[in-house]
Structure formats: structure tokens, C-alpha cells
Amino acid sequence: MSHEKFMRICFELAENAIRLGNEPFGAVLVKDDQILFKAENNVNTDNDCTHHAELNLISRASQQLGANLVAQCWLYTSTEPCAMCSGAIHWAGIQGVVYGCSAEKLDEIFGSQVIIPACIEIFARSTKPLPIIGPILETEAVAIHQRYWPTL
């Protein structure tokens, strides 16, 4: 798999989320080196704190592709998944996760408010171990967050 290619698409989605008034997160669902779904954060425009990129992606993909196909995919995301999204990834049966910005780096940007290495902790307790790859291209991922969060 071309991790860098898919990660940069996640970054483009995160940048687009910002342009639309949302927080900088993007995700893609990949099977056999092909993107099946893309999603971005729309927490602000939907006024719904659960509309993270990963959760949006899993919800739509599950409805349109079915559980069996979703369970054959890898999820790429611009930032390490939170606890809520990690739970959805687990329950969807996704094969593995590749992320850009680590929870630790995001916490540094926020100022020690959100540090939960959730995907590592949740996946470690999963009945089906999930491979986690990341951070990938973290400098690029961090730059997106640094441009966004200080403006709030």
C-alpha cells in the first residue's frame, strides 16, 4: 500500500474541512490500494460533536458497502483516532489503521487537553488485534493543526 499517497489525500480532506468551517480531520477507506470512501470532519456545520471524519466514513461505508466489505478495508486518517472513532473502527472490523498526526502531537498543540492514545489502548484490548501504522508524514499533519487551532 502507498501510505504516503493515501495520507496526503487525508490531509487534503482535512484542509477542505477547514474551508467549510469544520475542524481539520480527513479519512479514507482503502481496499486493494483503491479508495472506496472519503470523509471529513463536519462537527461544526452539522452541529454534531459525533461527526468526526472516521465516524462519518464508517457510517456511510457500512450503510452503502455492507459490513463484510468494510471489514476488508484499511482506514487512513489525518490524525490518530479518538476513543469514539476507535470504538467504531473496532466494531466495523476494519483491518488496520494508518494515521498522520499522533495524539501526543495534537495534545501539544491543544495545550495538554486531549491526550488519549485511544486507538493504541482500545485496539490493544480488542478481541481481534488491529495493526496501527503511524505517525506517517507527521510534520505535514501537524502543520495543518498548527494553522487551524491557534486561530480559535
Coordinates of C-alpha atoms in Angstrom, one line a residue:
M1 CA 0.0 0.0 0.0
S2 CA 1.1 3.5 -0.7
H3 CA 0.7 5.0 2.8
E4 CA 2.0 8.5 1.8
K5 CA -0.3 8.8 -1.1
F6 CA -3.4 8.0 1.0
M7 CA -2.2 10.1 3.9
R8 CA -1.9 13.2 1.6
I9 CA -5.4 12.7 0.5
C10 CA -6.5 12.7 4.1
F11 CA -4.6 15.9 4.5
E12 CA -6.5 17.4 1.5
L13 CA -9.7 16.4 3.1
A14 CA -8.7 18.0 6.4
E15 CA -7.8 21.2 4.6
N16 CA -11.2 21.1 2.9
A17 CA -13.0 20.6 6.2
I18 CA -11.3 23.8 7.4
R19 CA -12.5 25.7 4.3
L20 CA -16.1 24.5 5.0
G21 CA -15.9 25.7 8.7
N22 CA -15.0 22.5 10.4
E23 CA -12.1 21.0 12.3
P24 CA -9.1 19.7 10.3
F25 CA -9.6 16.0 10.0
G26 CA -10.0 13.7 7.0
A27 CA -10.2 10.0 6.4
V28 CA -10.2 7.5 3.6
L29 CA -11.3 3.8 3.4
V30 CA -9.0 1.7 1.2
K31 CA -9.2 -1.8 -0.2
D32 CA -6.7 -3.4 -2.5
D33 CA -4.9 0.0 -3.0
Q34 CA -8.2 1.6 -4.1
I35 CA -10.1 4.3 -2.2
L36 CA -13.7 3.2 -1.6
F37 CA -14.8 6.2 0.6
K38 CA -13.6 9.6 1.7
A39 CA -14.9 11.7 4.6
E40 CA -14.0 14.8 6.5
N41 CA -15.0 16.3 9.8
N42 CA -18.3 18.2 9.8
V43 CA -18.8 18.7 13.5
N44 CA -19.4 22.5 13.1
T45 CA -21.5 22.5 10.0
D46 CA -23.7 19.7 11.3
N47 CA -23.7 21.0 14.9
D48 CA -23.0 17.4 16.0
C49 CA -20.0 16.5 18.1
T50 CA -20.0 12.9 16.8
H51 CA -19.4 13.9 13.1
H52 CA -15.7 13.1 13.1
A53 CA -14.2 12.1 9.8
E54 CA -13.6 8.5 10.8
L55 CA -17.1 8.1 12.2
N56 CA -18.7 9.7 9.1
L57 CA -16.7 7.4 6.9
I58 CA -17.5 4.2 8.7
S59 CA -21.2 5.1 9.0
R60 CA -21.6 5.8 5.3
A61 CA -19.4 2.9 4.1
S62 CA -21.2 0.4 6.4
Q63 CA -24.6 1.5 5.0
Q64 CA -23.6 1.5 1.4
L65 CA -21.0 -1.3 1.2
G66 CA -22.1 -3.6 3.9
A67 CA -20.2 -4.9 6.9
N68 CA -18.3 -7.7 5.0
L69 CA -16.7 -5.3 2.6
V70 CA -15.9 -2.7 5.2
A71 CA -14.1 -5.4 7.3
Q72 CA -11.8 -6.0 4.3
C73 CA -10.5 -2.4 4.4
W74 CA -7.8 -0.2 5.9
L75 CA -8.7 3.2 7.3
Y76 CA -6.3 6.1 6.7
T77 CA -6.8 9.2 8.8
S78 CA -5.1 12.5 9.1
T79 CA -4.9 12.2 12.9
E80 CA -4.7 9.3 15.4
P81 CA -8.4 8.3 16.1
C82 CA -10.1 9.4 19.3
A83 CA -11.8 6.9 21.6
M84 CA -15.2 7.3 19.9
C85 CA -13.8 6.7 16.5
S86 CA -11.5 3.9 17.7
G87 CA -14.6 2.1 19.0
A88 CA -16.3 2.5 15.7
I89 CA -13.2 1.2 13.9
H90 CA -13.2 -1.9 16.2
W91 CA -16.9 -2.6 15.8
A92 CA -16.7 -2.2 12.0
G93 CA -14.0 -4.9 11.9
I94 CA -11.6 -2.7 9.9
Q95 CA -8.3 -4.5 9.0
G96 CA -5.9 -1.7 10.2
V97 CA -5.4 2.0 10.7
V98 CA -2.8 4.4 9.3
Y99 CA -2.6 7.9 10.8
G100 CA -0.7 11.1 10.3
C101 CA -0.6 13.3 13.5
S102 CA -0.2 11.4 16.8
A103 CA -2.4 12.1 19.8
E104 CA 0.7 13.3 21.6
K105 CA 1.5 16.0 19.0
L106 CA -2.1 17.1 18.9
D107 CA -2.1 17.4 22.6
E108 CA 1.0 19.7 22.4
I109 CA -0.9 22.0 20.0
F110 CA -4.0 22.0 22.2
G111 CA -2.0 22.5 25.4
S112 CA -2.5 19.3 27.3
Q113 CA -6.2 19.0 27.0
V114 CA -6.9 15.9 24.9
I115 CA -4.1 13.4 25.3
I116 CA -5.6 9.9 25.0
P117 CA -3.7 7.5 22.8
A118 CA -7.1 5.9 22.3
C119 CA -6.6 3.8 19.3
I120 CA -3.5 2.1 20.8
E121 CA -5.3 1.4 24.1
I122 CA -8.6 0.3 22.6
F123 CA -7.1 -1.8 19.9
A124 CA -4.7 -3.5 22.4
R125 CA -7.8 -4.7 24.3
S126 CA -9.6 -5.8 21.2
T127 CA -10.5 -9.4 20.7
K128 CA -9.0 -9.1 17.2
P129 CA -5.7 -7.3 17.2
L130 CA -5.6 -4.3 14.8
P131 CA -2.4 -3.2 13.1
I132 CA -1.7 0.5 13.7
I133 CA 0.8 2.4 11.5
G134 CA 1.8 5.9 12.3
P135 CA 2.6 8.5 12.6
I136 CA 3.1 8.9 8.8
L137 CA 4.1 12.3 7.4
E138 CA 3.6 13.8 10.9
T139 CA 5.3 17.1 10.1
E140 CA 2.7 17.8 7.4
A141 CA -0.1 16.6 9.6
V142 CA 1.0 18.8 12.5
A143 CA 1.3 21.9 10.2
I144 CA -2.4 21.6 9.3
H145 CA -3.4 21.6 13.0
Q146 CA -1.0 24.4 13.9
R147 CA -2.5 26.6 11.2
Y148 CA -6.1 25.9 12.4
W149 CA -6.1 25.7 16.2
P150 CA -4.3 28.9 17.0
T151 CA -7.0 30.8 15.1
L152 CA -9.7 29.8 17.5

